Coordinates of C-alpha atoms in Angstrom, one line a residue:
S285 CA 146.1 135.3 90.5
H286 CA 143.0 133.5 89.3
H287 CA 142.8 129.9 90.3
H288 CA 140.8 127.4 88.4
I289 CA 138.3 125.7 90.7
K290 CA 139.9 122.2 90.3
Q291 CA 143.2 123.6 91.7
H292 CA 141.7 124.9 94.9
P293 CA 141.8 122.4 97.8
Y294 CA 138.4 123.7 99.0
F295 CA 136.7 122.3 95.9
I296 CA 138.6 119.0 95.4
G297 CA 136.1 116.2 94.7
V298 CA 133.2 118.6 94.8
K299 CA 131.7 117.5 91.4
M300 CA 131.6 113.8 92.5
K301 CA 129.9 114.5 95.8
T302 CA 127.8 117.6 95.2
K303 CA 124.6 116.1 96.5
D304 CA 125.8 114.8 99.9
L305 CA 127.8 118.0 100.5
S306 CA 125.1 120.4 99.8
K307 CA 123.9 122.6 102.7
T308 CA 121.3 125.3 103.2
Y309 CA 122.5 128.8 104.3
R310 CA 120.6 131.8 105.4
I311 CA 121.0 134.7 103.0
R312 CA 120.3 138.3 104.2
G313 CA 117.1 139.8 102.9
E314 CA 118.8 142.7 101.1
F315 CA 121.0 140.2 99.2
V316 CA 118.0 138.0 98.3
E317 CA 116.3 140.9 96.5
V318 CA 119.5 141.7 94.5
I319 CA 120.0 138.0 93.7
R320 CA 116.4 137.7 92.5
E321 CA 116.8 140.7 90.3
T322 CA 120.1 139.5 88.9
S323 CA 118.7 136.1 88.0
V324 CA 115.8 137.7 86.2
D325 CA 118.2 140.0 84.3
F326 CA 120.2 136.9 83.3
I327 CA 117.1 135.1 82.1
V328 CA 116.2 138.1 80.0
E329 CA 119.8 138.3 78.7
T330 CA 120.3 134.6 78.0
K331 CA 116.7 133.5 77.3
E332 CA 117.4 130.5 79.5
R333 CA 116.3 129.6 83.0
V334 CA 118.7 130.9 85.6
E335 CA 118.0 129.8 89.2
E336 CA 118.8 132.1 92.1
A337 CA 121.0 129.3 93.5
D338 CA 123.0 129.4 90.3
V339 CA 123.7 133.1 90.8
I340 CA 124.8 132.4 94.4
N341 CA 127.0 129.4 93.4
A342 CA 128.5 131.4 90.5
L343 CA 129.5 134.1 93.0
I344 CA 131.2 131.5 95.2
Y345 CA 132.8 129.8 92.2
K346 CA 134.2 133.0 90.9
Y347 CA 135.2 134.9 94.2
L348 CA 135.6 132.5 97.2
H349 CA 139.3 131.8 96.5
D350 CA 140.1 135.5 96.7
L351 CA 138.1 136.1 99.9
K352 CA 140.3 137.2 102.8
A353 CA 139.6 137.0 106.6
K354 CA 139.6 140.9 106.6
D355 CA 136.8 140.8 104.1
V356 CA 134.7 138.7 106.4
T357 CA 135.5 140.8 109.5
K358 CA 134.6 143.9 107.5
Y359 CA 131.3 142.4 106.5
I360 CA 130.6 141.5 110.1
E361 CA 131.4 145.0 111.3
E362 CA 129.7 147.0 108.5
I363 CA 126.7 144.8 107.6
K364 CA 125.9 142.1 110.1
K365 CA 126.3 144.0 113.4
K366 CA 124.4 147.0 112.0
G367 CA 121.5 145.1 110.7

């Protein structure tokens, strides 16, 4: 089931208050490199400026509502604790 962002309670009012709700997060180095490469690929593909933050926010926009607690615990076990 694909929810539109406006229907998800997590994002209610986010467009009106984007600036005061913004926060800086630490992104793992191995992800930073892939994000950088992806943004460059998108720039080549679209011929428009694509910021790395746009790639990260698009991931959140598209997938956060499908994320389950087990996905987070799997990430912690397989990636965070081993690196």
